[in-house]
Coordinates of C-alpha atoms in Angstrom, one line a residue:
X1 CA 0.2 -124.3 -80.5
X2 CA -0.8 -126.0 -83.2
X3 CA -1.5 -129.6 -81.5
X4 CA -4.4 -130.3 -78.6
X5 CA -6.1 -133.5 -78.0
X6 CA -9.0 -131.6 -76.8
X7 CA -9.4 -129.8 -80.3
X8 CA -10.2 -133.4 -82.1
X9 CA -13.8 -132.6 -82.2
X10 CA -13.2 -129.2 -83.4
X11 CA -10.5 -128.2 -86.0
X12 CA -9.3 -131.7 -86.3
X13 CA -12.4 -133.9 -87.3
X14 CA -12.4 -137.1 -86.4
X15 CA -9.6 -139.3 -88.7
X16 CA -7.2 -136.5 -88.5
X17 CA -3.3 -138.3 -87.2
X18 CA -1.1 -136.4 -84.6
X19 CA 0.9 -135.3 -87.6
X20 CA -1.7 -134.4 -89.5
X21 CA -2.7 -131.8 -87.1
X22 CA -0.6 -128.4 -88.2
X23 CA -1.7 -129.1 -91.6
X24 CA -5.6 -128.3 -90.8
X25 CA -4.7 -126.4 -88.1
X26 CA -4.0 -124.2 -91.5
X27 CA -6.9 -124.9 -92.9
X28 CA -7.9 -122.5 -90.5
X29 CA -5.6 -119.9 -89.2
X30 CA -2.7 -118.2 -90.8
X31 CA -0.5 -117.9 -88.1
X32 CA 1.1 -120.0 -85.1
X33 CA 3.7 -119.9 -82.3
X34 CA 6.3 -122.2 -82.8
X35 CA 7.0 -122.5 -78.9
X36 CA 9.1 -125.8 -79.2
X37 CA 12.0 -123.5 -80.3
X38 CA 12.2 -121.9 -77.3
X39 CA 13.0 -125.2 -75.5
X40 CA 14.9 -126.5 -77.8
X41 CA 16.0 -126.5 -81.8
X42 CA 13.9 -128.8 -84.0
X43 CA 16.0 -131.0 -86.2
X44 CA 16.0 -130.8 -89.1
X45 CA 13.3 -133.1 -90.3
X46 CA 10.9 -131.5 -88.3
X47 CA 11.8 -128.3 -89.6
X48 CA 11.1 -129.3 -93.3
X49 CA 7.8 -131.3 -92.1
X50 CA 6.5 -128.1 -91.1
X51 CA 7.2 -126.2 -94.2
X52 CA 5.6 -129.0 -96.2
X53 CA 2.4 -128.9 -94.5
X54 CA 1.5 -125.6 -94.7
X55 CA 0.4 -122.9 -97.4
X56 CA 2.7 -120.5 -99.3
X57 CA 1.3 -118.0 -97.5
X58 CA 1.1 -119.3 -93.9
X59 CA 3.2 -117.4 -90.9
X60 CA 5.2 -119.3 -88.2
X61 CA 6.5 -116.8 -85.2
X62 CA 9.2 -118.9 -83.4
X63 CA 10.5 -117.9 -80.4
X64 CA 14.1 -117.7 -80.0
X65 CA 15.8 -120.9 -77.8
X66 CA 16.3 -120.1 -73.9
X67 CA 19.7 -120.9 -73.9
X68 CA 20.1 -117.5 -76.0
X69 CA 17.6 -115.4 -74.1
X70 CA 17.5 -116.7 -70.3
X71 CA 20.8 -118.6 -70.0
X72 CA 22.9 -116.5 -71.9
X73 CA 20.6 -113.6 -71.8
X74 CA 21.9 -112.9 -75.4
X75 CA 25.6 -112.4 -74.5
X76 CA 28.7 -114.7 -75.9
X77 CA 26.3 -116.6 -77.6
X78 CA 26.9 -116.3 -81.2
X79 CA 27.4 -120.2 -82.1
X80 CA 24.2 -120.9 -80.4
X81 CA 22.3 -118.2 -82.8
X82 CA 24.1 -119.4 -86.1
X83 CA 23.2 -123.3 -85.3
X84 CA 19.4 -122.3 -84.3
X85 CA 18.9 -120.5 -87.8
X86 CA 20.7 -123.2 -90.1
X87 CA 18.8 -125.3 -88.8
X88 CA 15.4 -123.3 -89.2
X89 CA 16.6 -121.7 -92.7
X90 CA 14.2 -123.8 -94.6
X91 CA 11.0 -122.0 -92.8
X92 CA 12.8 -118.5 -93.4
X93 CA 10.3 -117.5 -96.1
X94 CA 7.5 -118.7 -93.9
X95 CA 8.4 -117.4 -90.7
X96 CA 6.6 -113.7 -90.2
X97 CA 9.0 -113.3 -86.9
X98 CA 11.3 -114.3 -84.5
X99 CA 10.3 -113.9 -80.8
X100 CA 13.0 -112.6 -78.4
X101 CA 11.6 -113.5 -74.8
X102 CA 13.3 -112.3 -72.2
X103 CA 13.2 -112.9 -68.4
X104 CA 11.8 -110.9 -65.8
X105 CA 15.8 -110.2 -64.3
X106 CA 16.7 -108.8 -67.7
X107 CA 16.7 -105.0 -66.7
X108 CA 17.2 -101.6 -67.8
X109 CA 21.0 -102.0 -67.2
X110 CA 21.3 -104.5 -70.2
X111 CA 19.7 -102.7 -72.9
X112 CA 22.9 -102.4 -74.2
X113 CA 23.6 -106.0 -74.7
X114 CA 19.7 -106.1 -76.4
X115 CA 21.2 -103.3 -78.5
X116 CA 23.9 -105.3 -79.3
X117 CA 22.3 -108.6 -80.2
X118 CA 19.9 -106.9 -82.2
X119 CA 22.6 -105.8 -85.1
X120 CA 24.4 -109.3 -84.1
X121 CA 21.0 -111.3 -85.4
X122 CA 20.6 -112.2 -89.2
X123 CA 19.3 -108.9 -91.0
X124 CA 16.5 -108.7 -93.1
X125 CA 14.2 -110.7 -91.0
X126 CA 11.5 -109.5 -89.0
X127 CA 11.9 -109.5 -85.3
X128 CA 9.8 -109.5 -81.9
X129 CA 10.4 -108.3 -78.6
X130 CA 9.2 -109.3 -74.8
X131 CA 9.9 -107.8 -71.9
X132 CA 8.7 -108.5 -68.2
X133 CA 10.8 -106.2 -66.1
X134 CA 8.4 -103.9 -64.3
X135 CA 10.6 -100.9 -65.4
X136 CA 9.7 -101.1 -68.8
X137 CA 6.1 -100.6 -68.0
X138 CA 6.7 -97.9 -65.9
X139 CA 6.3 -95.1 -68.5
X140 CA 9.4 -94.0 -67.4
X141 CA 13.2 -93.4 -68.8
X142 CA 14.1 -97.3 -69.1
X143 CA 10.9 -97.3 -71.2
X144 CA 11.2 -95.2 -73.4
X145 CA 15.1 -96.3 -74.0
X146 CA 13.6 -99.1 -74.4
X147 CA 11.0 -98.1 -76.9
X148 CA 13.5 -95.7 -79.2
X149 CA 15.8 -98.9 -79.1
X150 CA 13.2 -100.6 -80.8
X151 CA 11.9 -98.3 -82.9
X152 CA 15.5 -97.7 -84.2
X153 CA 16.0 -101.5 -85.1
X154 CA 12.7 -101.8 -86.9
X155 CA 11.9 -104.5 -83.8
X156 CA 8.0 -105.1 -82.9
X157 CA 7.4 -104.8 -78.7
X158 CA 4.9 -108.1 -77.8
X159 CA 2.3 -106.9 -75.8
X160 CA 1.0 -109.9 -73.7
X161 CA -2.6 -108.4 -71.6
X162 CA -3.1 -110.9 -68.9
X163 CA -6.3 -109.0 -67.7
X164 CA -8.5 -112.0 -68.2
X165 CA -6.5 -114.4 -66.6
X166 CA -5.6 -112.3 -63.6
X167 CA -9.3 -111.3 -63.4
X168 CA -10.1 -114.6 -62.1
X169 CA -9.6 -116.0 -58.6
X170 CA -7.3 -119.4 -59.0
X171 CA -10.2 -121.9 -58.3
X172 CA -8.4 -124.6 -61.1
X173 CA -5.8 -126.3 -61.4
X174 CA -5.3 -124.7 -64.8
X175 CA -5.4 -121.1 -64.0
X176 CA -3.1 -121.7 -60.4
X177 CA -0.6 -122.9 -63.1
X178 CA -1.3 -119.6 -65.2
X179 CA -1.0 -117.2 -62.8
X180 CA 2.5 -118.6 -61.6
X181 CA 3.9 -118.9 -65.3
X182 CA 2.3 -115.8 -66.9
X183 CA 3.5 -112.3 -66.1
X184 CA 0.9 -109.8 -64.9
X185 CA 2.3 -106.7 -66.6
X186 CA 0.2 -103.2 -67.5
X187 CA -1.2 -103.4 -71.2
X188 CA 0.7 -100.5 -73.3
X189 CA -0.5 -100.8 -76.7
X190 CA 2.9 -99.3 -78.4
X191 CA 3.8 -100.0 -82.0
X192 CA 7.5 -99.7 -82.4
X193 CA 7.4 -101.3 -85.9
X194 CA 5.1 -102.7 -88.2
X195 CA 4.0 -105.9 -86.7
X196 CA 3.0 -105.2 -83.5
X197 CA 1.8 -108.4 -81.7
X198 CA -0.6 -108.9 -79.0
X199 CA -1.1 -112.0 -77.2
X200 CA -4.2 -112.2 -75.2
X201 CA -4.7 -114.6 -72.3
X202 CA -8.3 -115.2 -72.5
X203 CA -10.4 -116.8 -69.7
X204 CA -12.3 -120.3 -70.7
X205 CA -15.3 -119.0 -71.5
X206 CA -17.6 -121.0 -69.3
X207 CA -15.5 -119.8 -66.1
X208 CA -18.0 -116.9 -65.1
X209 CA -20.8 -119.4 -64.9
X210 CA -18.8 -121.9 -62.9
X211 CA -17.9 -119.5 -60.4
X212 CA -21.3 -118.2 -60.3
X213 CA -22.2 -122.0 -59.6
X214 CA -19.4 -122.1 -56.6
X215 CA -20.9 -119.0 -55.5
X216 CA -18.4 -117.1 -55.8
X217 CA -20.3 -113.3 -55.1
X218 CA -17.7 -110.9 -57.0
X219 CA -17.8 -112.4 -60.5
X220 CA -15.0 -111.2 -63.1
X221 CA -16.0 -109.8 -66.5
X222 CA -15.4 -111.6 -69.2
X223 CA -13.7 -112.2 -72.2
X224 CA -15.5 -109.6 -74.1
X225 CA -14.9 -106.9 -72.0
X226 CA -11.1 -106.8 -71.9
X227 CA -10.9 -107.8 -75.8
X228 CA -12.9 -104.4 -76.5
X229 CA -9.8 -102.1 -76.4
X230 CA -8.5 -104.2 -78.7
X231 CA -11.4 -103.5 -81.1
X232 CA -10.5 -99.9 -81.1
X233 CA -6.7 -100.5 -81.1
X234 CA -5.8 -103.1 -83.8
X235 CA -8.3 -101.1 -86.8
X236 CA -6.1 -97.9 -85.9
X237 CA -2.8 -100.0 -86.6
X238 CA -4.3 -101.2 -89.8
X239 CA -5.4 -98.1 -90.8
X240 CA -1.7 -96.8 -90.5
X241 CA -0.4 -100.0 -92.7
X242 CA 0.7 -102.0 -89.9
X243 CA 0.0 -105.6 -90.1
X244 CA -0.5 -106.9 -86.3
X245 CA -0.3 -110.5 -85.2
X246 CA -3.1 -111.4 -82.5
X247 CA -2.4 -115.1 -80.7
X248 CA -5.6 -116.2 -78.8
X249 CA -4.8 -118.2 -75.5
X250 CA -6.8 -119.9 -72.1
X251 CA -5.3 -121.5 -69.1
X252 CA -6.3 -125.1 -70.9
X253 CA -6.5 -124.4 -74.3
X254 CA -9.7 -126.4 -74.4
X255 CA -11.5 -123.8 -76.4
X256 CA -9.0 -121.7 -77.6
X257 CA -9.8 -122.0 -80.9
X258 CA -13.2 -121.4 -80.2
X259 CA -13.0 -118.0 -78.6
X260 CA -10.1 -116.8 -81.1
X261 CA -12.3 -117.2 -83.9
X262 CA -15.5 -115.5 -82.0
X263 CA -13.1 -112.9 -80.9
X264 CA -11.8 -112.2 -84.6
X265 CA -15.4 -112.2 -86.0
X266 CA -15.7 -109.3 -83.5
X267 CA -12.9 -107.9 -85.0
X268 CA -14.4 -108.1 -88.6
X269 CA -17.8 -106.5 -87.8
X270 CA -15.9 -103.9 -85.8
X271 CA -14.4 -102.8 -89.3
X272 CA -16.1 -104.3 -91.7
X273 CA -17.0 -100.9 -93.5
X274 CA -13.2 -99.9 -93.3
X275 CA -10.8 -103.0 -93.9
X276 CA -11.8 -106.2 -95.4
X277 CA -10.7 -109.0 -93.0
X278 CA -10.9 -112.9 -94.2
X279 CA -13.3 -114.7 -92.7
X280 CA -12.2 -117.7 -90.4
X281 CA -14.4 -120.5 -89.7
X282 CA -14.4 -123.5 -87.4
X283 CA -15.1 -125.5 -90.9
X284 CA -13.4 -123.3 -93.5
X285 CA -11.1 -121.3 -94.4
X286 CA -12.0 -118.9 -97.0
X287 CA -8.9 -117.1 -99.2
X288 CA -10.4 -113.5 -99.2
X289 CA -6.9 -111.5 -98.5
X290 CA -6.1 -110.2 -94.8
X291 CA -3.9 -107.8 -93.3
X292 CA -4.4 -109.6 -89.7
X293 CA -2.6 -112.8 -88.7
X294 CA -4.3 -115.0 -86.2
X295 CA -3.8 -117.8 -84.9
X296 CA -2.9 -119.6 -80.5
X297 CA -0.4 -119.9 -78.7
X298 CA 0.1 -121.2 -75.5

């Protein structure tokens, strides 16, 4: 997301309109998850609002619109995809992906129709996968069809690693609602193109201490902790010429931006010696070049 009341006194500034907001937003970060797509098709207006307020260089991933991936579940539905990119064509050049989300029901038994609707999209564009069937973390056949299948159409597998969230017990309101919307899936860091994307659903980072204060005896590690394979994983995919995307997300969002940017300055003294990274400040944003998009999503 782009657009938080509770980020007015951080990457907004006080002064900054409602509409004002993706604009610094990318100021800041060069990437964002247009998740209003998946609930419905901007119009038009909206569409070429957004391309006016950001940068040349500035990344959108949008997510595909349910009524393709869970009502349809991409069958029959070929009007619906030509009338979702007209209307998005003027963000084409901006848009680093486009998100295919599909629901927990959609099995091994239709990778044939994801086969399919992966030659039926618009060519030439770069494309995103998520699954949440368990048997395509099984590290079984319907995985690794799965994996060739995407490997063969050039299209990046999401990796969403829900380890923080599902580390703690739901003592908020905020985190019940994340543990019944967000799917608690084993991490498997596979690149199956060159934009492999990792969405990490951080913990607020004050929740160790307020559980401590609840005494709650069993505390959960932190943010840190789980974000450390990532440390290893995402130099390794640069150093192989991929260009990951890494969204930054907590049940509230209060502080998201916060954490991604502590998170990311992890990143860059991880690899400092090996890649340059740009450096992202809550203040600034500094136009060194970067092979690592970043940015929240919710």
């Amino acid at each position: 997301m782009w657009s938080h009341p509770h980020w007015q006194e951080s990457i907004y500034g006080q002064g900054i309109k409602q509409a004002e907001r993706l604009a610094r937003y990318a100021t800041m970060f060069n990437t964002v998850e247009g998740n209003t797509s998946f609930y419905a098709t901007p119009a038009q207006k909206t569409v070429l609002n957004w391309h006016s307020a950001t940068p040349d260089d500035f990344r959108f991933t949008f997510k595909l619109p349910q009524t393709i991936t869970h009502q349809k579940l991409l069958q029959y539905c070929a009007q619906e995809l030509k009338d979702f990119f007209d209307v998005m064509a003027p963000l084409i050049d901006k848009t680093g992906m486009w998100k295919i989300q599909l629901p927990a029901h959609f099995g091994p038994a239709l990778l044939p129709v994801l086969k399919q609707f992966l030659a039926q999209v618009p060519q030439g564009l770069t494309y995103g996968v998520e699954v949440r069937h368990p048997a395509f973390f099984a590290k079984g056949d319907a995985e690794r069809e799965l994996n060739r299948l995407l490997i063969e159409k050039k299209a990046n597998r999401i990796i969403m690693d829900s380890r923080p969230l599902f580390a703690l017990p739901p003592h908020n309101a905020a985190i019940i609602d994340a543990h019944n919307k967000k799917p608690r899936v084993p991490v498997h860091a596979i690149a199956t193109a060159n934009h492999p994307v990792v969405r990490f659903i951080g913990q607020p980072d004050d929740a160790v201490a307020q559980l401590s204060q609840q005494g709650v005896s069993a505390l959960p590690k932190d943010n840190d902790v789980f974000f450390d394979n990532w440390l290893a994983q995402l130099p390794q995919w640069l150093k192989e010429g991929r260009e990951p995307y890494l969204f930054i997300h907590t049940p509230d969002n209060h502080h998201a931006p916060e954490l991604a940017i502590r998170l990311y300055q992890k990143l860059r003294s991880q690899i400092a010696a090996q890649i340059q990274l740009a450096e992202i400040n809550l203040l600034e944003k500094k136009t060194e070049q970067t092979s690592t998009q970043m940015g929240l999503i919710w």
